[in-house]
């Protein structure tokens, strides 16, 4: 049948951790602890979606961070510095990630609905395996458990924005056609991952990294600010290749219905 048979979901900002704060706060703390260099949450968000080692490397190349780094350390960031930052980041992230394991509103209900339609639930993350091994059981205890997950450091080929983690889900779940898969992500590298894997890519504009607000702040935000942030996030995700934009995962079933109609007309991503 020409219909969606699997979704591949990101974690922080898409299914758990509204606003994707677990990784961003820890990047700030790791830079401070390891080298005494201050970075902002906004800077920490810019490379979001990459594997965490690559994320740190990308942060070091941001002009604003590089200027502060060189002022403090006296040279550009080296691979050894990235290793040291990563070694600082990892225990902090492992310890903290369980505090951000609560499913975003609507996620549990959406997963139940998708499964009732025979859709398999895959997932992948920019988190490395030691972090995922803490996050996955904590999320399961809170009500969210995908059928499969893969971490950013699991595959020799690499991680985002390459297609490999998404395609590993196709293999593990036994999906016959990538065009019958939907990749959902709140960050640009994750959208690119889905596009490169030949899947329908759906960007999450409000619950994720690009919007950048906690659930509590979002609830108190005035309509004009919500619209400004939503549009900014949507523009970035659409420019990365997203076929659809949704506020949160709660809107995914309606999008899948639209994609099914397009598949039945012979369309492909």
Short mmCIF file of C-alpha atoms in Angstrom, two decimals:
data_model
loop_
_atom_site.label_atom_id
_atom_site.label_comp_id
_atom_site.label_asym_id
_atom_site.label_seq_id
_atom_site.Cartn_x
_atom_site.Cartn_y
_atom_site.Cartn_z
CA UNK A 1 0.00 0.00 0.00
CA UNK A 2 1.14 3.53 -0.78
CA UNK A 3 1.17 4.96 2.72
CA UNK A 4 3.57 5.87 5.52
CA UNK A 5 4.86 2.82 7.36
CA UNK A 6 7.39 4.40 9.75
CA UNK A 7 8.32 7.66 11.40
CA UNK A 8 11.86 8.43 12.56
CA UNK A 9 11.77 10.90 15.44
CA UNK A 10 14.44 13.09 16.96
CA UNK A 11 14.61 13.29 20.77
CA UNK A 12 15.38 16.63 22.51
CA UNK A 13 12.99 19.30 21.29
CA UNK A 14 10.89 16.86 19.25
CA UNK A 15 9.64 14.14 21.61
CA UNK A 16 11.13 15.17 24.99
CA UNK A 17 12.67 18.32 26.51
CA UNK A 18 10.48 21.18 25.24
CA UNK A 19 12.86 23.86 23.97
CA UNK A 20 15.86 21.49 23.82
CA UNK A 21 17.51 22.79 26.98
CA UNK A 22 19.34 19.70 28.26
CA UNK A 23 22.20 19.85 25.72
CA UNK A 24 22.43 23.65 25.37
CA UNK A 25 22.83 24.33 29.09
CA UNK A 26 25.50 21.65 29.39
CA UNK A 27 27.54 23.09 26.51
CA UNK A 28 27.61 26.42 28.36
CA UNK A 29 28.71 24.70 31.57
CA UNK A 30 31.37 22.56 29.84
CA UNK A 31 33.06 25.59 28.25
CA UNK A 32 33.02 27.37 31.60
CA UNK A 33 34.37 24.43 33.61
CA UNK A 34 37.03 23.22 31.19
CA UNK A 35 38.52 26.52 30.00
CA UNK A 36 36.77 29.38 31.76
CA UNK A 37 35.27 30.53 28.46
CA UNK A 38 31.72 31.90 28.49
CA UNK A 39 29.31 31.09 25.67
CA UNK A 40 25.63 31.97 25.47
CA UNK A 41 22.63 29.66 25.16
CA UNK A 42 21.93 31.25 21.78
CA UNK A 43 25.42 30.37 20.56
CA UNK A 44 25.12 26.85 21.98
CA UNK A 45 21.96 26.34 19.91
CA UNK A 46 23.47 27.22 16.53
CA UNK A 47 25.01 23.80 15.62
CA UNK A 48 22.23 21.81 17.34
CA UNK A 49 21.47 18.46 15.75
CA UNK A 50 25.08 17.50 15.09
CA UNK A 51 26.85 14.81 17.09
CA UNK A 52 28.10 16.38 20.31
CA UNK A 53 31.83 16.24 19.49
CA UNK A 54 31.11 17.86 16.13
CA UNK A 55 28.81 20.35 17.89
CA UNK A 56 31.67 21.48 20.16
CA UNK A 57 34.00 21.74 17.19
CA UNK A 58 31.43 23.89 15.34
CA UNK A 59 30.99 26.13 18.37
CA UNK A 60 34.73 26.79 18.40
CA UNK A 61 34.50 28.05 14.82
CA UNK A 62 31.76 30.60 15.51
CA UNK A 63 33.41 34.04 15.20
CA UNK A 64 31.97 35.28 18.49
CA UNK A 65 33.08 32.17 20.41
CA UNK A 66 36.46 32.06 18.66
CA UNK A 67 37.15 35.68 19.66
CA UNK A 68 36.40 34.99 23.34
CA UNK A 69 38.29 31.68 23.19
CA UNK A 70 41.44 33.28 21.76
CA UNK A 71 41.23 36.11 24.26
CA UNK A 72 41.09 33.58 27.12
CA UNK A 73 43.26 30.72 25.82
CA UNK A 74 45.57 32.59 23.47
CA UNK A 75 45.02 30.45 20.36
CA UNK A 76 42.32 28.90 18.21
CA UNK A 77 40.54 25.80 19.48
CA UNK A 78 42.40 22.58 18.66
CA UNK A 79 41.20 18.98 18.33
CA UNK A 80 42.72 18.32 21.74
CA UNK A 81 40.65 21.17 23.16
CA UNK A 82 37.52 19.68 21.60
CA UNK A 83 38.40 16.35 23.22
CA UNK A 84 38.84 18.05 26.60
CA UNK A 85 35.51 19.88 26.26
CA UNK A 86 33.79 16.66 25.22
CA UNK A 87 35.27 14.83 28.20
CA UNK A 88 33.88 17.57 30.44
CA UNK A 89 30.53 17.63 28.65
CA UNK A 90 29.80 13.91 28.82
CA UNK A 91 29.51 13.28 32.58
CA UNK A 92 27.57 16.52 33.00
CA UNK A 93 25.14 15.52 30.24
CA UNK A 94 24.75 11.94 31.47
CA UNK A 95 23.90 13.21 34.94
CA UNK A 96 21.47 15.89 33.74
CA UNK A 97 19.63 14.30 30.82
CA UNK A 98 17.19 12.35 33.02
CA UNK A 99 15.81 15.69 34.24
CA UNK A 100 14.67 16.41 30.68
CA UNK A 101 13.08 13.03 29.84
CA UNK A 102 9.43 14.05 30.20
CA UNK A 103 7.56 13.65 26.87
CA UNK A 104 6.36 16.88 25.30
CA UNK A 105 2.59 17.40 25.56
CA UNK A 106 0.75 15.25 23.02
CA UNK A 107 3.66 12.92 22.23
CA UNK A 108 2.37 9.86 24.09
CA UNK A 109 -1.07 10.19 22.49
CA UNK A 110 0.39 10.67 19.00
CA UNK A 111 2.61 7.60 19.33
CA UNK A 112 -0.39 5.52 20.40
CA UNK A 113 -2.41 6.81 17.43
CA UNK A 114 0.39 6.12 14.93
CA UNK A 115 0.82 2.59 16.21
CA UNK A 116 -2.91 2.02 15.86
CA UNK A 117 -2.40 2.85 12.16
CA UNK A 118 0.35 0.21 11.87
CA UNK A 119 3.14 2.81 11.76
CA UNK A 120 6.47 1.84 13.31
CA UNK A 121 8.27 4.32 15.56
CA UNK A 122 11.98 4.79 14.98
CA UNK A 123 14.27 7.41 16.47
CA UNK A 124 17.77 8.87 16.41
CA UNK A 125 19.62 11.57 18.26
CA UNK A 126 22.65 13.82 18.35
CA UNK A 127 23.31 12.37 21.79
CA UNK A 128 26.06 9.73 22.08
CA UNK A 129 25.18 6.24 23.35
CA UNK A 130 26.10 6.75 27.03
CA UNK A 131 23.64 9.64 27.21
CA UNK A 132 20.94 7.74 25.34
CA UNK A 133 21.35 4.78 27.70
CA UNK A 134 20.24 7.10 30.50
CA UNK A 135 17.58 9.01 28.54
CA UNK A 136 15.76 6.07 26.91
CA UNK A 137 14.68 4.26 30.12
CA UNK A 138 13.79 7.57 31.80
CA UNK A 139 11.56 8.53 28.86
CA UNK A 140 10.02 5.04 28.85
CA UNK A 141 9.15 5.40 32.52
CA UNK A 142 7.42 8.67 31.64
CA UNK A 143 5.42 7.04 28.82
CA UNK A 144 7.48 7.36 25.62
CA UNK A 145 9.30 4.35 24.15
CA UNK A 146 10.06 4.12 20.41
CA UNK A 147 10.44 0.76 18.70
CA UNK A 148 14.08 1.50 17.91
CA UNK A 149 16.74 4.10 18.62
CA UNK A 150 20.25 4.84 17.38
CA UNK A 151 22.82 7.20 18.91
CA UNK A 152 25.11 9.67 17.15
CA UNK A 153 28.24 7.60 17.74
CA UNK A 154 26.77 4.18 16.89
CA UNK A 155 27.61 4.12 13.17
CA UNK A 156 31.04 4.10 11.56
CA UNK A 157 29.71 6.15 8.65
CA UNK A 158 28.95 9.09 10.96
CA UNK A 159 25.95 11.09 12.10
CA UNK A 160 23.94 14.08 10.94
CA UNK A 161 23.58 15.76 8.55
CA UNK A 162 24.37 12.51 6.74
CA UNK A 163 21.51 10.04 6.21
CA UNK A 164 22.98 7.08 8.07
CA UNK A 165 21.08 7.11 11.37
CA UNK A 166 17.76 7.53 9.57
CA UNK A 167 18.64 4.71 7.18
CA UNK A 168 19.70 2.48 10.08
CA UNK A 169 16.13 2.84 11.34
CA UNK A 170 14.85 1.68 7.95
CA UNK A 171 17.01 -1.43 8.20
CA UNK A 172 16.19 -2.21 11.82
CA UNK A 173 12.45 -1.69 11.40
CA UNK A 174 12.29 -3.64 8.13
CA UNK A 175 10.81 -0.81 6.04
CA UNK A 176 10.71 -1.57 2.32
CA UNK A 177 10.77 1.99 0.95
CA UNK A 178 12.36 5.16 2.32
CA UNK A 179 9.61 7.13 0.60
CA UNK A 180 7.19 5.55 3.08
CA UNK A 181 9.10 7.08 6.00
CA UNK A 182 8.78 10.45 7.71
CA UNK A 183 11.73 12.05 9.51
CA UNK A 184 10.72 14.57 12.20
CA UNK A 185 13.24 16.96 13.73
CA UNK A 186 13.51 20.40 15.29
CA UNK A 187 17.04 21.23 14.06
CA UNK A 188 18.52 21.92 10.63
CA UNK A 189 20.97 18.95 10.52
CA UNK A 190 18.11 16.57 11.35
CA UNK A 191 15.97 17.93 8.53
CA UNK A 192 18.90 17.56 6.14
CA UNK A 193 19.35 14.00 7.41
CA UNK A 194 15.80 13.11 6.41
CA UNK A 195 16.10 14.74 2.99
CA UNK A 196 19.37 12.96 2.25
CA UNK A 197 17.81 9.65 3.34
CA UNK A 198 15.02 10.12 0.76
CA UNK A 199 12.30 10.56 3.40
CA UNK A 200 9.57 13.11 3.92
CA UNK A 201 11.06 15.63 6.34
CA UNK A 202 8.88 17.44 8.89
CA UNK A 203 10.24 20.35 10.90
CA UNK A 204 9.08 21.11 14.45
CA UNK A 205 8.98 24.87 14.90
CA UNK A 206 7.72 25.58 18.44
CA UNK A 207 8.78 22.79 20.83
CA UNK A 208 12.34 22.70 19.59
CA UNK A 209 15.76 24.24 19.44
CA UNK A 210 15.05 26.99 16.92
CA UNK A 211 12.16 28.41 18.98
CA UNK A 212 14.25 28.09 22.13
CA UNK A 213 11.80 28.53 25.01
CA UNK A 214 10.77 26.33 27.90
CA UNK A 215 7.17 25.13 28.13
CA UNK A 216 6.58 27.53 31.03
CA UNK A 217 7.97 30.54 29.15
CA UNK A 218 6.05 29.56 26.02
CA UNK A 219 2.79 29.42 27.98
CA UNK A 220 3.32 33.01 29.17
CA UNK A 221 4.56 34.38 25.83
CA UNK A 222 2.45 36.97 24.01
CA UNK A 223 1.03 36.05 20.61
CA UNK A 224 3.29 38.41 18.66
CA UNK A 225 6.46 36.89 20.16
CA UNK A 226 5.19 33.35 19.54
CA UNK A 227 4.55 34.22 15.90
CA UNK A 228 7.95 35.88 15.51
CA UNK A 229 9.80 32.88 16.93
CA UNK A 230 7.63 30.37 15.06
CA UNK A 231 8.26 32.10 11.74
CA UNK A 232 12.00 32.36 12.38
CA UNK A 233 12.19 28.64 13.20
CA UNK A 234 9.98 27.65 10.27
CA UNK A 235 12.08 29.66 7.81
CA UNK A 236 15.28 27.89 8.92
CA UNK A 237 13.72 24.42 8.80
CA UNK A 238 12.08 25.06 5.43
CA UNK A 239 15.37 26.35 4.00
CA UNK A 240 16.98 23.06 5.12
CA UNK A 241 14.46 21.15 3.02
CA UNK A 242 11.50 20.43 5.31
CA UNK A 243 8.44 19.36 3.32
CA UNK A 244 6.11 20.32 6.17
CA UNK A 245 6.33 22.45 9.32
CA UNK A 246 4.40 21.71 12.50
CA UNK A 247 4.38 23.43 15.90
CA UNK A 248 4.73 20.20 17.89
CA UNK A 249 4.45 16.47 17.31
CA UNK A 250 0.75 16.67 18.17
CA UNK A 251 0.16 17.89 14.59
CA UNK A 252 1.97 15.00 12.91
CA UNK A 253 -1.04 12.69 12.27
CA UNK A 254 -2.71 15.31 10.06
CA UNK A 255 0.50 15.72 8.07
CA UNK A 256 0.79 11.96 7.60
CA UNK A 257 -2.73 11.93 6.15
CA UNK A 258 -1.64 14.56 3.60
CA UNK A 259 1.49 12.59 2.74
CA UNK A 260 -0.52 9.38 2.31
CA UNK A 261 -2.75 11.17 -0.19
CA UNK A 262 0.31 12.34 -2.11
CA UNK A 263 1.84 8.85 -2.10
CA UNK A 264 -1.37 7.44 -3.53
CA UNK A 265 -1.07 9.98 -6.34
CA UNK A 266 2.40 8.64 -7.12
CA UNK A 267 4.35 11.49 -5.50
CA UNK A 268 7.65 10.92 -3.70
CA UNK A 269 9.68 13.20 -1.38
#
